[in-house]
XYZ file of C-alpha atoms in Angstrom:
692
model
C 44.998 26.442 -52.484
C 41.525 27.878 -51.743
C 39.979 24.463 -52.369
C 42.349 22.824 -49.855
C 41.636 25.509 -47.250
C 37.876 25.085 -47.750
C 38.284 21.315 -47.351
C 40.292 21.681 -44.119
C 37.990 24.301 -42.534
C 34.553 23.068 -43.555
C 34.496 19.589 -45.088
C 36.940 17.712 -42.823
C 35.202 18.648 -39.517
C 31.846 17.588 -40.978
C 33.364 14.272 -42.094
C 34.794 13.735 -38.600
C 31.558 14.517 -36.814
C 29.477 12.708 -39.421
C 30.876 9.359 -38.356
C 28.046 6.945 -37.652
C 26.755 7.048 -34.118
C 27.649 3.717 -32.543
C 26.429 2.410 -29.209
C 27.605 -0.621 -27.253
C 26.422 -1.828 -23.857
C 28.764 -3.199 -21.202
C 26.682 -5.543 -19.063
C 27.444 -6.622 -15.505
C 25.597 -9.006 -13.178
C 27.645 -8.497 -9.990
C 25.902 -10.895 -7.584
C 23.268 -13.616 -7.392
C 20.837 -11.133 -5.795
C 17.885 -9.915 -7.821
C 17.582 -6.449 -9.351
C 21.241 -5.456 -9.084
C 22.207 -5.577 -12.770
C 24.375 -2.791 -14.200
C 24.594 -1.476 -17.766
C 27.129 1.053 -19.029
C 26.668 2.607 -22.470
C 29.771 3.370 -24.538
C 29.193 5.794 -27.435
C 31.417 6.537 -30.419
C 30.828 8.830 -33.385
C 28.254 11.579 -33.627
C 28.585 14.873 -31.791
C 28.924 15.072 -28.007
C 27.378 15.705 -25.552
C 25.026 12.747 -25.598
C 21.735 12.203 -23.776
C 20.532 8.793 -22.612
C 16.804 8.035 -22.523
C 16.543 4.858 -20.428
C 13.507 2.635 -20.070
C 14.361 2.691 -16.356
C 12.636 5.828 -15.046
C 15.058 6.300 -12.156
C 18.118 6.766 -14.383
C 19.010 10.318 -15.388
C 19.070 11.565 -18.986
C 22.711 12.572 -18.477
C 23.898 9.225 -17.097
C 25.495 6.600 -19.326
C 25.183 4.005 -16.540
C 22.028 2.391 -15.166
C 22.022 0.380 -11.942
C 19.559 -1.826 -10.033
C 18.279 -3.360 -13.262
C 16.217 -6.546 -13.346
C 18.004 -9.606 -14.701
C 16.409 -11.703 -17.435
C 14.254 -8.963 -19.004
C 14.868 -6.651 -21.947
C 15.949 -3.082 -21.209
C 16.236 -0.174 -23.630
C 18.176 3.052 -23.977
C 17.945 5.690 -26.715
C 21.152 7.683 -27.186
C 20.894 11.104 -28.864
C 23.849 13.256 -29.846
C 24.098 17.050 -30.028
C 23.055 17.045 -33.698
C 19.806 15.233 -32.859
C 20.855 11.859 -34.269
C 19.397 8.999 -32.220
C 20.017 5.300 -31.946
C 18.168 2.805 -29.725
C 19.944 -0.060 -28.039
C 18.217 -3.045 -26.442
C 20.041 -5.338 -24.044
C 19.400 -8.038 -21.477
C 21.314 -8.849 -18.314
C 21.390 -12.631 -18.196
C 19.806 -14.195 -15.133
C 22.170 -16.673 -13.496
C 20.854 -17.655 -10.059
C 17.534 -19.434 -9.556
C 16.065 -16.379 -7.800
C 17.075 -14.152 -10.736
C 15.455 -16.599 -13.167
C 12.213 -16.660 -11.162
C 12.226 -12.877 -10.815
C 12.948 -12.303 -14.500
C 10.260 -14.762 -15.567
C 7.595 -13.230 -13.332
C 8.378 -9.585 -14.114
C 6.435 -9.636 -17.436
C 3.571 -11.438 -15.658
C 3.496 -8.706 -13.007
C 3.430 -6.070 -15.748
C 0.568 -7.887 -17.498
C -1.531 -8.221 -14.346
C -0.671 -4.663 -13.355
C -1.910 -3.410 -16.737
C -5.333 -4.810 -15.790
C -5.472 -3.966 -12.080
C -3.980 -0.489 -12.455
C -5.475 0.384 -15.845
C -6.951 3.885 -15.806
C -10.364 3.794 -17.540
C -10.864 7.552 -17.264
C -7.577 8.404 -18.969
C -8.261 5.739 -21.621
C -11.561 7.485 -22.436
C -9.780 10.890 -22.522
C -11.982 12.164 -19.687
C -9.005 13.891 -18.091
C -5.323 14.559 -18.672
C -3.348 12.221 -16.387
C -0.111 14.223 -16.706
C 0.857 16.038 -13.488
C 1.492 19.723 -14.130
C 3.120 22.171 -11.762
C 1.625 25.662 -11.738
C 4.456 26.977 -9.658
C 7.970 26.250 -8.502
C 8.575 26.288 -4.768
C 11.639 28.167 -3.589
C 13.078 26.335 -0.598
C 16.120 26.244 1.653
C 18.995 24.620 -0.313
C 19.995 21.214 1.079
C 17.330 21.324 3.802
C 16.308 18.050 5.484
C 13.566 17.394 8.041
C 16.109 16.458 10.715
C 18.180 19.656 10.460
C 18.935 21.494 13.704
C 19.748 24.842 12.084
C 17.499 27.923 12.197
C 17.079 29.672 8.839
C 16.215 33.374 8.549
C 15.265 35.417 5.476
C 17.733 38.331 5.563
C 16.532 40.311 2.540
C 14.745 40.065 -0.776
C 16.640 41.035 -3.919
C 13.448 41.241 -6.027
C 10.039 42.758 -5.311
C 6.983 40.636 -4.591
C 5.176 40.003 -7.884
C 8.210 40.743 -10.026
C 9.142 38.679 -13.076
C 12.285 36.633 -12.508
C 14.470 34.589 -14.805
C 16.166 31.274 -14.193
C 19.633 31.865 -12.686
C 18.733 35.278 -11.227
C 19.617 36.037 -7.581
C 16.348 36.583 -5.693
C 17.082 36.472 -1.944
C 19.653 36.052 0.805
C 18.989 33.773 3.768
C 21.170 32.951 6.761
C 21.795 29.934 8.973
C 21.953 30.079 12.781
C 25.785 30.086 12.581
C 25.702 33.309 10.561
C 26.469 31.775 7.159
C 24.671 33.627 4.368
C 23.243 31.772 1.370
C 22.336 33.409 -1.933
C 19.134 32.009 -3.403
C 19.007 31.561 -7.167
C 15.758 31.289 -9.143
C 15.597 27.947 -10.910
C 12.602 28.829 -13.109
C 11.120 31.702 -15.114
C 7.926 33.324 -13.822
C 6.347 35.659 -11.299
C 7.689 35.485 -7.742
C 5.449 35.445 -4.707
C 6.962 36.166 -1.277
C 5.811 33.809 1.501
C 8.094 35.236 4.189
C 8.956 38.802 5.181
C 12.484 40.140 5.540
C 13.860 39.236 8.956
C 11.336 36.432 9.338
C 12.333 32.923 10.409
C 11.763 30.427 7.599
C 12.421 27.304 9.624
C 13.040 26.710 13.314
C 13.344 23.054 14.450
C 12.159 24.139 17.901
C 8.899 25.493 16.491
C 6.352 22.661 16.553
C 4.338 24.185 13.724
C 7.405 24.096 11.478
C 8.000 20.420 12.358
C 4.482 19.428 11.313
C 3.577 21.600 8.340
C 4.122 20.344 4.824
C 6.898 22.126 2.873
C 8.158 23.907 5.999
C 11.346 24.882 4.135
C 9.522 26.844 1.413
C 9.650 30.658 1.623
C 8.640 31.728 -1.909
C 6.903 30.544 -5.056
C 7.636 31.211 -8.704
C 4.390 31.062 -10.657
C 5.000 29.694 -14.142
C 3.697 31.577 -17.156
C 2.481 28.198 -18.432
C 2.058 25.006 -16.353
C 5.093 22.705 -16.577
C 4.736 18.893 -16.619
C 6.636 17.079 -13.889
C 9.047 14.436 -15.175
C 10.972 11.428 -13.890
C 14.767 11.297 -14.018
C 14.658 9.666 -17.476
C 12.433 12.408 -18.887
C 9.120 10.523 -18.838
C 6.199 12.686 -17.766
C 4.803 11.933 -14.330
C 1.153 10.954 -14.351
C -1.680 10.465 -11.940
C -3.795 7.404 -12.461
C -7.161 6.268 -11.201
C -6.476 2.514 -11.022
C -9.348 0.301 -12.078
C -8.911 -1.912 -9.005
C -9.317 1.090 -6.678
C -12.413 2.260 -8.565
C -13.769 -1.301 -8.444
C -13.292 -1.631 -4.668
C -14.359 1.887 -3.662
C -17.376 2.045 -5.998
C -18.477 -1.358 -4.704
C -18.076 -0.175 -1.103
C -20.066 3.003 -1.798
C -22.805 0.986 -3.571
C -23.170 -1.452 -0.658
C -23.177 1.434 1.835
C -26.212 2.966 0.112
C -27.831 -0.407 -0.695
C -27.688 -1.509 2.956
C -28.933 1.827 4.273
C -25.580 3.025 5.695
C -25.219 -0.107 7.799
C -21.613 0.903 8.563
C -22.960 3.680 10.810
C -26.357 2.532 12.068
C -25.138 -0.996 12.798
C -21.922 -0.027 14.604
C -23.302 -0.204 18.158
C -24.924 -3.602 17.562
C -21.699 -4.945 16.035
C -19.835 -4.107 19.246
C -22.489 -5.932 21.301
C -22.130 -9.006 19.090
C -18.315 -8.945 19.278
C -18.489 -8.722 23.077
C -20.539 -11.950 23.114
C -23.899 -10.509 24.174
C -25.695 -12.633 21.557
C -23.410 -15.708 21.570
C -25.534 -18.863 21.424
C -23.426 -21.865 22.525
C -25.788 -24.248 20.717
C -25.688 -22.417 17.378
C -24.065 -24.201 14.404
C -20.414 -23.336 13.761
C -17.038 -23.765 15.441
C -15.841 -20.436 16.857
C -17.309 -17.379 18.592
C -18.059 -14.046 16.948
C -14.993 -12.526 18.610
C -12.681 -15.350 17.495
C -13.892 -14.971 13.904
C -13.273 -11.233 14.117
C -9.786 -11.755 15.589
C -8.896 -14.308 12.882
C -10.004 -11.991 10.074
C -8.350 -8.911 11.627
C -5.093 -10.833 12.077
C -5.058 -11.500 8.331
C -5.386 -7.810 7.425
C -3.543 -5.970 10.210
C 0.074 -6.417 9.252
C 2.977 -4.836 7.457
C 0.652 -2.709 5.315
C -0.465 -0.822 8.411
C 3.145 0.045 9.273
C 5.168 0.182 6.055
C 2.286 0.737 3.616
C 0.928 3.747 5.475
C 4.416 5.287 5.654
C 4.703 4.966 1.866
C 1.213 6.450 1.384
C 1.909 9.452 3.619
C 5.308 9.985 1.973
C 3.692 9.982 -1.480
C 0.425 11.749 -0.740
C 1.372 13.869 2.248
C -0.691 14.298 5.410
C -3.874 14.702 3.329
C -3.799 11.037 2.300
C -4.815 10.216 5.903
C -8.235 11.831 5.450
C -9.089 9.842 2.315
C -7.753 6.673 3.938
C -10.319 7.084 6.735
C -13.147 7.739 4.255
C -12.282 4.573 2.313
C -12.084 2.571 5.550
C -15.578 3.671 6.585
C -17.000 2.733 3.176
C -15.243 -0.646 3.223
C -17.205 -1.626 6.335
C -20.299 -2.133 4.167
C -18.485 -4.457 1.728
C -17.372 -6.612 4.658
C -20.940 -6.757 5.956
C -22.321 -8.075 2.670
C -19.626 -10.670 1.946
C -19.507 -12.092 5.468
C -23.292 -12.322 5.724
C -23.251 -14.405 2.546
C -20.297 -16.431 3.829
C -22.416 -17.740 6.711
C -25.617 -18.094 4.686
C -24.100 -20.444 2.082
C -21.697 -22.371 4.297
C -21.587 -26.167 4.375
C -21.136 -27.954 7.738
C -20.020 -31.597 7.541
C -21.055 -34.279 10.079
C -17.538 -34.174 11.594
C -18.026 -30.472 12.399
C -15.736 -29.036 9.723
C -17.148 -25.922 8.084
C -16.681 -25.003 4.417
C -17.727 -21.495 3.499
C -16.698 -18.270 1.843
C -16.966 -16.763 -1.626
C -16.512 -20.152 -3.333
C -19.821 -21.271 -1.827
C -21.946 -18.170 -2.294
C -20.620 -17.526 -5.796
C -21.489 -21.063 -6.843
C -24.694 -21.832 -4.935
C -26.016 -18.295 -4.589
C -25.861 -17.733 -8.326
C -27.183 -21.245 -8.933
C -30.406 -20.176 -7.164
C -30.732 -17.460 -9.808
C -30.285 -19.878 -12.708
C -26.713 -18.675 -13.202
C -25.040 -21.908 -12.099
C -22.473 -22.047 -14.912
C -21.385 -18.448 -14.378
C -21.256 -19.039 -10.630
C -18.948 -22.048 -11.050
C -16.568 -19.987 -13.207
C -16.455 -17.168 -10.635
C -15.991 -19.596 -7.727
C -13.177 -21.483 -9.478
C -11.411 -18.242 -10.441
C -11.677 -17.017 -6.862
C -10.291 -20.287 -5.449
C -7.291 -20.292 -7.815
C -6.466 -16.681 -6.947
C -6.918 -17.334 -3.208
C -4.469 -20.261 -3.264
C -1.837 -18.172 -5.057
C -2.434 -15.267 -2.689
C -2.127 -17.506 0.382
C 1.284 -18.801 -0.707
C 2.543 -15.329 -1.667
C 1.057 -12.256 0.002
C -0.302 -14.269 2.925
C 2.876 -16.276 3.476
C 6.181 -15.666 1.646
C 5.824 -11.883 1.692
C 5.133 -11.923 5.444
C 8.083 -14.239 6.189
C 10.397 -12.236 3.932
C 9.531 -8.796 5.274
C 9.424 -9.818 8.939
C 12.916 -11.283 8.555
C 14.183 -8.119 6.851
C 12.806 -5.902 9.624
C 13.937 -8.117 12.513
C 17.449 -8.554 11.064
C 17.622 -4.752 10.759
C 17.076 -4.410 14.514
C 18.963 -7.570 15.516
C 22.101 -7.850 13.303
C 22.813 -11.374 14.556
C 19.990 -12.640 12.333
C 21.714 -11.367 9.179
C 22.391 -14.206 6.740
C 20.274 -16.705 8.682
C 17.056 -16.396 6.715
C 16.767 -20.149 6.176
C 16.864 -20.977 9.884
C 14.545 -18.095 10.674
C 12.142 -19.573 8.115
C 12.428 -23.037 9.660
C 11.645 -21.708 13.148
C 8.669 -19.692 11.877
C 7.430 -22.709 9.881
C 7.526 -24.845 13.043
C 5.601 -22.209 15.019
C 3.034 -21.795 12.241
C 2.768 -25.584 11.864
C 2.028 -26.081 15.563
C -0.937 -23.719 15.228
C -2.412 -24.671 11.849
C -2.274 -28.449 12.385
C -5.105 -27.974 14.889
C -7.345 -26.339 12.273
C -9.574 -23.297 12.625
C -10.271 -23.854 16.334
C -6.539 -23.720 17.104
C -6.038 -20.735 14.779
C -8.952 -18.871 16.384
C -7.634 -19.477 19.916
C -4.187 -18.118 19.005
C -5.437 -15.091 17.040
C -7.954 -14.374 19.796
C -4.994 -13.826 22.140
C -2.353 -12.391 19.763
C -4.551 -9.794 18.026
C -5.706 -7.917 21.167
C -2.169 -8.106 22.582
C -0.280 -6.853 19.525
C -2.920 -4.272 18.611
C -2.943 -3.051 22.215
C 0.844 -2.588 22.286
C 0.861 -0.794 18.939
C -2.078 1.481 19.781
C -0.606 2.284 23.224
C 2.760 3.138 21.671
C 1.150 5.329 19.025
C -1.009 7.157 21.568
C 2.087 7.716 23.737
C 3.937 9.353 20.828
C 0.890 11.475 20.001
C 0.380 12.498 23.651
C 4.035 13.506 24.067
C 3.635 15.679 20.954
C 0.099 16.805 21.868
C 0.993 20.464 21.265
C 1.200 19.525 17.579
C -2.465 18.536 17.384
C -3.549 21.819 15.779
C -0.858 21.948 13.073
C -1.247 18.192 12.463
C -4.967 18.297 11.723
C -4.533 21.500 9.729
C -1.932 19.663 7.611
C -4.330 16.726 7.126
C -7.318 18.860 6.055
C -5.278 21.273 3.916
C -3.416 18.351 2.362
C -6.669 16.526 1.589
C -8.348 19.395 -0.245
C -5.563 21.721 -1.411
C -2.365 19.707 -1.865
C 0.536 20.802 -4.041
C 1.151 19.456 -7.531
C 4.199 17.630 -6.158
C 1.775 15.372 -4.264
C -0.283 14.857 -7.434
C -2.944 17.448 -6.622
C -6.221 16.542 -4.921
C -6.756 13.597 -7.290
C -3.328 12.129 -6.535
C -3.743 12.444 -2.768
C -7.272 10.988 -2.867
C -6.143 7.965 -4.887
C -3.128 7.338 -2.627
C -5.379 7.385 0.462
C -8.103 5.234 -1.094
C -5.564 2.774 -2.467
C -3.791 2.286 0.869
C -7.089 1.691 2.693
C -8.482 -0.673 0.060
C -5.273 -2.716 -0.084
C -4.947 -2.840 3.693
C -8.407 -3.868 4.906
C -9.205 -6.163 1.936
C -12.871 -5.114 2.006
C -14.446 -6.605 -1.125
C -11.653 -9.156 -1.586
C -13.743 -11.884 0.064
C -11.022 -13.479 2.178
C -12.622 -12.557 5.524
C -15.865 -14.333 4.569
C -13.964 -17.653 4.829
C -13.115 -17.035 8.498
C -16.524 -15.612 9.414
C -18.357 -18.538 7.808
C -17.139 -20.718 10.708
C -18.746 -18.554 13.426
C -21.408 -19.958 15.754
C -24.659 -18.286 14.697
C -28.172 -19.006 13.459
C -28.448 -15.622 11.759
C -26.093 -14.799 8.845
C -26.450 -10.989 9.176
C -25.134 -11.188 12.749
C -21.733 -12.179 11.381
C -21.926 -9.383 8.824
C -22.298 -6.938 11.715
C -19.214 -8.354 13.444
C -17.218 -8.237 10.201
C -17.865 -4.557 9.551
C -15.653 -3.800 12.560
C -12.585 -5.065 10.646
C -12.032 -2.110 8.286
C -12.708 0.185 11.231
C -10.000 -1.490 13.333
C -7.563 -1.979 10.449
C -7.894 1.354 8.672
C -9.749 3.919 10.773
C -7.811 2.997 13.938
C -4.456 1.300 13.205
C -3.620 2.890 9.814
C -4.725 6.316 11.029
C -2.634 6.047 14.198
C 0.432 5.187 12.100
C -0.207 8.222 9.916
C -0.701 10.481 12.950
C 2.567 9.272 14.496
C 4.381 10.188 11.263
C 2.678 13.590 11.057
C 2.964 14.507 14.763
C 6.703 13.754 14.701
C 7.247 15.492 11.348
C 8.559 12.279 9.780
C 6.112 12.517 6.855
C 8.430 15.156 5.399
C 11.589 13.027 5.633
C 13.074 11.939 2.320
C 15.411 9.036 1.620
C 13.719 6.741 4.144
C 10.644 4.689 3.348
C 8.295 2.023 4.596
C 8.712 0.367 7.971
C 12.037 2.178 8.572
C 10.245 5.529 8.422
C 7.595 4.411 10.932
C 10.290 2.942 13.174
C 12.265 6.215 13.071
C 9.101 8.155 13.941
C 8.513 6.040 17.061
C 12.226 6.046 17.876
C 12.369 9.846 17.785
C 10.165 9.889 20.893
C 10.730 6.494 22.555
C 14.303 5.384 21.876
C 13.699 1.685 22.585
C 10.334 1.418 20.836
C 11.776 0.323 17.439
C 12.636 -2.992 19.114
C 9.051 -3.345 20.337
C 7.843 -2.375 16.870
C 10.048 -5.065 15.313
C 8.486 -7.647 17.653
C 5.004 -6.335 16.801
C 5.798 -6.661 13.085
C 6.746 -10.302 13.666
C 3.489 -10.957 15.528
C 1.532 -9.182 12.793
C 3.241 -11.328 10.157
C 2.833 -14.544 12.166
C -0.895 -14.005 12.741
C -1.384 -13.066 9.071
C 0.285 -16.319 8.008
C -1.845 -18.575 10.203
C -5.070 -16.858 9.094
C -4.176 -16.981 5.413
C -3.245 -20.646 5.758
C -6.910 -21.295 6.555
C -8.139 -19.121 3.669
C -5.871 -20.917 1.212
C -6.771 -24.347 2.575
C -10.498 -23.758 2.089
C -9.868 -22.613 -1.494
C -7.653 -25.694 -1.983
C -10.302 -28.117 -0.677
C -12.937 -26.479 -2.895
C -10.847 -27.372 -5.946
C -9.308 -30.694 -4.882
C -11.780 -32.232 -2.443
C -12.618 -31.991 1.246
C -10.615 -34.952 2.506
C -8.253 -34.505 5.448
C -5.386 -35.785 3.256
C -5.893 -32.828 0.912
C -5.909 -30.477 3.887
C -2.642 -31.965 5.165
C -1.013 -31.704 1.714
C -1.891 -28.010 1.562
C -0.509 -27.380 5.064
C 2.801 -29.046 4.172
C 3.110 -26.907 1.029
C 2.252 -23.795 3.017
C 4.993 -24.476 5.573
C 7.497 -25.134 2.767
C 6.775 -21.697 1.316
C 7.323 -20.084 4.739
C 10.959 -21.279 4.592
C 11.313 -20.211 0.939
C 9.944 -16.736 1.688
C 12.382 -16.122 4.551
C 15.377 -17.578 2.693
C 15.400 -15.759 -0.642
C 14.288 -12.486 -2.201
C 11.730 -13.316 -4.865
C 10.838 -9.802 -6.020
C 8.352 -10.106 -8.864
C 7.095 -13.496 -7.612
C 5.851 -11.812 -4.431
C 4.512 -8.832 -6.385
C 2.497 -11.186 -8.590
C 1.046 -13.143 -5.685
C 0.271 -9.890 -3.864
C -1.695 -8.769 -6.909
C -3.660 -12.007 -6.746
C -5.150 -10.796 -3.446
C -6.506 -7.729 -5.235
C -7.647 -9.788 -8.235
C -9.822 -11.902 -5.891
C -12.131 -8.881 -5.695
C -13.220 -9.205 -9.345
C -15.198 -12.471 -9.083
C -16.192 -11.658 -5.493
C -17.731 -8.218 -6.049
C -19.566 -9.395 -9.182
C -21.256 -11.996 -6.973
C -21.924 -9.436 -4.221
C -23.726 -7.141 -6.674
C -25.944 -10.000 -7.837
C -26.701 -11.232 -4.297
C -26.962 -7.854 -2.544
C -30.764 -7.859 -2.834
C -31.165 -10.979 -0.715
C -28.673 -9.636 1.834
C -30.822 -6.541 2.205
C -33.914 -8.708 2.691
C -32.108 -10.809 5.299
C -30.996 -7.623 7.055
C -34.572 -6.336 7.289
C -35.732 -9.647 8.757
C -32.833 -9.624 11.220
C -33.707 -6.113 12.411
C -37.341 -7.211 12.845
C -36.239 -10.104 15.072
C -33.855 -7.833 16.988
C -36.602 -5.302 17.717
C -39.041 -8.094 18.625
C -36.451 -9.540 21.049
C -36.519 -12.882 19.182
C -32.736 -13.311 19.051
C -30.817 -15.399 21.572
C -29.328 -13.169 24.236
C -27.111 -14.155 27.143
C -28.896 -13.803 30.431
C -27.192 -11.932 33.230
C -26.656 -14.152 36.214
C -27.996 -12.410 39.298
C -25.703 -12.474 42.333
C -27.255 -14.415 45.187
C -27.236 -12.861 48.630
C -25.359 -14.821 51.238
């Protein structure tokens, strides 16, 4: 009898719970759209509750269902039961539509290229710990959002300042403007620090300082006994990284700034004189004026990144990212000077007037002069291949795709008509690019000042209306730049976010702008370098900074759940109700001008590889227009990500060449300054008004 009782009480339950842990995955591909796969994990055996460690970082450890998964790639989940038994399940959601197949095929390629571009050399060498640790836990208003209209008051503290608190302990009582009291519970162990006195107002939406400051809803901090690593929903530790591509671009920019004697500052006044046409020689070789070259290059960089990209950067890095964005923009001016000076110096002008220049030329022929011809050919070919891919993707399909998404968001009638939108845009682009660089330059010379003027005027209007926020706004920028919270990644995280946004936006060091500037009318290569250094200033120091200031002045940098262009649009709309429609039109013009400029960049890379005949140029233009329609019609996800990365990858062969050739650029700069001081440069004469 005792044996049977022992069996029933002890052995049988163990046998029941000792059943093998079994995991099956129920897979669903609900539509033909990309990245909407669903996987549900069904578990039997083992001991509940179960935890689910997904390869998808956005899926919680407690969720047995993952959504928004990429079709055509392998996913993984590790299921662990209460006894610690684990089993790993791999599964794949089959790609069915052509867009899913393309996206699934390119996703591993994006990961591979990303592992190079965003590799962190400092973490690899164990020079720092990339894991983000929180020293403290902020105690904030439960359920608070940046658009709340309630006033919150701290009624009383239930624990003394500096006291040790435990997770789950009641620590304070706060009240809403309607009189509702809320008990605040500590959600961490540690030492509490009061940031607000009893009876003090924690948040008042009518107080401009509260609207602007970062973490306006925080009224206490719990200082951990030991720093706690921040984690994603799936349990992976959050990390900072110092991406190799950012180091490559920023270090290069800093090197050229010093090498050229801080030309970004001492040459600024002269660059404005050149852009205004003071030194335009109508008989100089080339096809377009200094200003037209500047407008063409600016139109290729000023685009969605200045609107959506900045919103993402400020959301991730806080107001402080703005400061580092400006620093990177100022440094990038020197990279533009070097590459565009070389673009003119090594250009090739055919008898029919067509100009062929850019990194392909100076990488090949500049290095050839130094007995490095073979290496130069490799760099030039690599650059051309990357430039063609970038022109079809980031300079074309991405622009068509995103401009359609934004316009259809403001004008619902466009929804579902991506193909026809693409056809119309392709026709408009075709009308411009068929005429070559002269036609492109004429259009960009009109569109760029117009669209930039509207955007800058709108931004200044928003800032002026909120001018009382200027103090808190700049305090938030400086404090955020040098003493940000761990939630923003600390000072390293904010610095990298700011640098990365600037480097990706102005393309300084990428080499693309040198193709446009090589066509300018000039006898002196450094003169075009001076004009080019204005681009990062316009793109980053002016346009990107204004976007960031609009977000900060309106308090939208603290809004969660909204990202990208929508966040910028909401920021403008909070002050000027109808401005989102103007912004949508500006986005279209930004995208349109970017497409026509990149069509020229890609065509010059194409003719470098396949010959300079007009038939080859026409073939490229036809392909380019085809991809405009494709980009507007379908979501290509990883295909666009890959081609966007190709823009960044162009900087590898380009900057290597710039390092090697920087010595001769410095010599040319000295000679140019000598001629400028000696008044040997062509200068337009003022026509004296005759007396009647």
